[in-house]
């Protein structure tokens, strides 16, 4: 589920001038205070909030990913979480704290309408999902969700009435989908989508992971998936890193952030020649095919692609984990700028550790950034 959202819902990424929270980031290259507990945030001052650094990028927080839970009811064969990527088994944040964070984001985003993506794990496992979604919708937030849809029948009204962007993982017809996500999953999915399509108000997007199991014939799959009533299909290649890339990231993280990320090994893969060859063959057909609904492919730099600008997400979006840790990358989340149980979101977003992360992204210092579709899209 982590990998899937990244290359899917394209919230507006361009920063705008004016308004509360629209500032420029100070260049923070030192490591003062980083010997303290990981996740500490620097104190704020008016001086810090009105300076321009060498990156010359405007800071404006108006989007957030709320990872309500790390739990999932499936065990998909390709999923990093299923391979220990999440690591933390800490308790989930109470609903009151999520609402407090939403209030902070609204204040920092003004006059823009904030955008929140609810996911996990499987977000529908969060005990108070229905009430939280309804409350956030009532308060005017633009809401999205990433879900495997197997529990939709238990939360139909909450999703249909309150979610603007509904993103569902669908990797094939019955045999193909079940091979990747578990026996009987497709039948649950299709039955719930039939119910959802009778009531939904939001856009329905299918996220299709293109793995070794379904890459052959993927160019024809959209014709079948369109029959399930979606508005768009996004084909997403596998994301993975070589051992060299994993070592590079972990070394940089330890030396610059005093934080290791051993769980990154969940993304390891070396041999991919056959997969990439089949993928390119199928994509050649996709490019020439007229489908009944929009179909797009979200590439990343694997094995290579033209140079693109550094990611802009850390300047306008946060990823808040279920245990309160705050980062910026949706997929590779071993970095923490702070924890919302200890500091305000504003302190974390404008803090020193956040500045160090933005500096690394701006200098293309992170090997993980070469495996992110956002850089190409945004």
JSON list of N, CA and C in Angstrom, two decimals, residues 6 25 39 67 81 98 120 152 156-158 184 234 236 247 258 272 296 300 325 337 349 362 373:
[
{"chain": "A", "resi": 6, "resn": "UNK", "atom": "N", "xyz": [2.04, 6.52, -3.90]},
{"chain": "A", "resi": 6, "resn": "UNK", "atom": "CA", "xyz": [3.04, 7.49, -4.34]},
{"chain": "A", "resi": 6, "resn": "UNK", "atom": "C", "xyz": [2.82, 7.94, -5.76]},
{"chain": "A", "resi": 25, "resn": "UNK", "atom": "N", "xyz": [12.44, 28.59, 3.37]},
{"chain": "A", "resi": 25, "resn": "UNK", "atom": "CA", "xyz": [13.19, 27.79, 4.32]},
{"chain": "A", "resi": 25, "resn": "UNK", "atom": "C", "xyz": [14.62, 28.29, 4.48]},
{"chain": "A", "resi": 39, "resn": "UNK", "atom": "N", "xyz": [14.08, 12.67, 16.21]},
{"chain": "A", "resi": 39, "resn": "UNK", "atom": "CA", "xyz": [12.73, 13.20, 16.10]},
{"chain": "A", "resi": 39, "resn": "UNK", "atom": "C", "xyz": [12.58, 14.54, 16.78]},
{"chain": "A", "resi": 67, "resn": "UNK", "atom": "N", "xyz": [-1.26, 8.32, 8.02]},
{"chain": "A", "resi": 67, "resn": "UNK", "atom": "CA", "xyz": [-1.17, 6.87, 8.06]},
{"chain": "A", "resi": 67, "resn": "UNK", "atom": "C", "xyz": [-1.85, 6.40, 9.34]},
{"chain": "A", "resi": 81, "resn": "UNK", "atom": "N", "xyz": [5.62, -3.62, 3.47]},
{"chain": "A", "resi": 81, "resn": "UNK", "atom": "CA", "xyz": [5.14, -3.75, 4.85]},
{"chain": "A", "resi": 81, "resn": "UNK", "atom": "C", "xyz": [5.09, -5.21, 5.25]},
{"chain": "A", "resi": 98, "resn": "UNK", "atom": "N", "xyz": [-5.43, 13.21, 15.68]},
{"chain": "A", "resi": 98, "resn": "UNK", "atom": "CA", "xyz": [-5.55, 13.41, 14.23]},
{"chain": "A", "resi": 98, "resn": "UNK", "atom": "C", "xyz": [-6.33, 14.69, 13.92]},
{"chain": "A", "resi": 120, "resn": "UNK", "atom": "N", "xyz": [-2.85, 3.38, 5.16]},
{"chain": "A", "resi": 120, "resn": "UNK", "atom": "CA", "xyz": [-2.16, 2.61, 6.16]},
{"chain": "A", "resi": 120, "resn": "UNK", "atom": "C", "xyz": [-0.92, 1.97, 5.59]},
{"chain": "A", "resi": 152, "resn": "UNK", "atom": "N", "xyz": [-14.80, -2.46, 2.47]},
{"chain": "A", "resi": 152, "resn": "UNK", "atom": "CA", "xyz": [-15.67, -1.34, 2.10]},
{"chain": "A", "resi": 152, "resn": "UNK", "atom": "C", "xyz": [-17.12, -1.53, 2.52]},
{"chain": "A", "resi": 156, "resn": "UNK", "atom": "N", "xyz": [-19.18, 1.67, 3.97]},
{"chain": "A", "resi": 156, "resn": "UNK", "atom": "CA", "xyz": [-19.65, 2.17, 2.68]},
{"chain": "A", "resi": 156, "resn": "UNK", "atom": "C", "xyz": [-20.08, 3.63, 2.75]},
{"chain": "A", "resi": 157, "resn": "UNK", "atom": "N", "xyz": [-20.90, 3.97, 3.73]},
{"chain": "A", "resi": 157, "resn": "UNK", "atom": "CA", "xyz": [-21.40, 5.35, 3.82]},
{"chain": "A", "resi": 157, "resn": "UNK", "atom": "C", "xyz": [-20.26, 6.33, 4.07]},
{"chain": "A", "resi": 158, "resn": "UNK", "atom": "N", "xyz": [-19.34, 5.96, 4.96]},
{"chain": "A", "resi": 158, "resn": "UNK", "atom": "CA", "xyz": [-18.24, 6.86, 5.29]},
{"chain": "A", "resi": 158, "resn": "UNK", "atom": "C", "xyz": [-17.39, 7.17, 4.07]},
{"chain": "A", "resi": 184, "resn": "UNK", "atom": "N", "xyz": [-9.56, -15.39, -2.83]},
{"chain": "A", "resi": 184, "resn": "UNK", "atom": "CA", "xyz": [-10.88, -14.85, -2.50]},
{"chain": "A", "resi": 184, "resn": "UNK", "atom": "C", "xyz": [-10.93, -13.34, -2.41]},
{"chain": "A", "resi": 234, "resn": "UNK", "atom": "N", "xyz": [-4.21, 3.42, -13.09]},
{"chain": "A", "resi": 234, "resn": "UNK", "atom": "CA", "xyz": [-2.81, 3.80, -13.02]},
{"chain": "A", "resi": 234, "resn": "UNK", "atom": "C", "xyz": [-1.96, 2.53, -12.93]},
{"chain": "A", "resi": 236, "resn": "UNK", "atom": "N", "xyz": [1.47, 0.82, -12.28]},
{"chain": "A", "resi": 236, "resn": "UNK", "atom": "CA", "xyz": [2.63, 1.18, -11.46]},
{"chain": "A", "resi": 236, "resn": "UNK", "atom": "C", "xyz": [3.65, 0.05, -11.45]},
{"chain": "A", "resi": 247, "resn": "UNK", "atom": "N", "xyz": [22.80, 0.45, 0.74]},
{"chain": "A", "resi": 247, "resn": "UNK", "atom": "CA", "xyz": [23.95, 0.80, 1.57]},
{"chain": "A", "resi": 247, "resn": "UNK", "atom": "C", "xyz": [24.24, 2.30, 1.48]},
{"chain": "A", "resi": 258, "resn": "UNK", "atom": "N", "xyz": [22.05, 10.89, 11.91]},
{"chain": "A", "resi": 258, "resn": "UNK", "atom": "CA", "xyz": [22.23, 10.03, 13.07]},
{"chain": "A", "resi": 258, "resn": "UNK", "atom": "C", "xyz": [21.05, 9.07, 13.23]},
{"chain": "A", "resi": 272, "resn": "UNK", "atom": "N", "xyz": [16.63, -8.12, -12.66]},
{"chain": "A", "resi": 272, "resn": "UNK", "atom": "CA", "xyz": [15.36, -7.60, -13.17]},
{"chain": "A", "resi": 272, "resn": "UNK", "atom": "C", "xyz": [15.31, -7.54, -14.69]},
{"chain": "A", "resi": 296, "resn": "UNK", "atom": "N", "xyz": [-2.81, 5.43, -17.39]},
{"chain": "A", "resi": 296, "resn": "UNK", "atom": "CA", "xyz": [-1.48, 6.02, -17.42]},
{"chain": "A", "resi": 296, "resn": "UNK", "atom": "C", "xyz": [-0.49, 5.15, -16.66]},
{"chain": "A", "resi": 300, "resn": "UNK", "atom": "N", "xyz": [9.68, 5.48, -13.05]},
{"chain": "A", "resi": 300, "resn": "UNK", "atom": "CA", "xyz": [10.69, 6.11, -12.22]},
{"chain": "A", "resi": 300, "resn": "UNK", "atom": "C", "xyz": [12.04, 5.74, -12.80]},
{"chain": "A", "resi": 325, "resn": "UNK", "atom": "N", "xyz": [5.49, 9.70, 14.18]},
{"chain": "A", "resi": 325, "resn": "UNK", "atom": "CA", "xyz": [6.70, 10.16, 13.51]},
{"chain": "A", "resi": 325, "resn": "UNK", "atom": "C", "xyz": [6.34, 10.90, 12.23]},
{"chain": "A", "resi": 337, "resn": "UNK", "atom": "N", "xyz": [11.54, 13.70, 11.15]},
{"chain": "A", "resi": 337, "resn": "UNK", "atom": "CA", "xyz": [11.85, 15.08, 11.49]},
{"chain": "A", "resi": 337, "resn": "UNK", "atom": "C", "xyz": [11.37, 15.42, 12.89]},
{"chain": "A", "resi": 349, "resn": "UNK", "atom": "N", "xyz": [7.77, 20.91, 11.05]},
{"chain": "A", "resi": 349, "resn": "UNK", "atom": "CA", "xyz": [7.85, 21.27, 9.64]},
{"chain": "A", "resi": 349, "resn": "UNK", "atom": "C", "xyz": [8.92, 22.32, 9.37]},
{"chain": "A", "resi": 362, "resn": "UNK", "atom": "N", "xyz": [17.34, 18.29, -2.19]},
{"chain": "A", "resi": 362, "resn": "UNK", "atom": "CA", "xyz": [17.70, 19.31, -3.17]},
{"chain": "A", "resi": 362, "resn": "UNK", "atom": "C", "xyz": [19.03, 19.01, -3.84]},
{"chain": "A", "resi": 373, "resn": "UNK", "atom": "N", "xyz": [8.27, 7.93, -8.66]},
{"chain": "A", "resi": 373, "resn": "UNK", "atom": "CA", "xyz": [7.56, 8.52, -9.78]},
{"chain": "A", "resi": 373, "resn": "UNK", "atom": "C", "xyz": [7.19, 9.99, -9.58]}
]
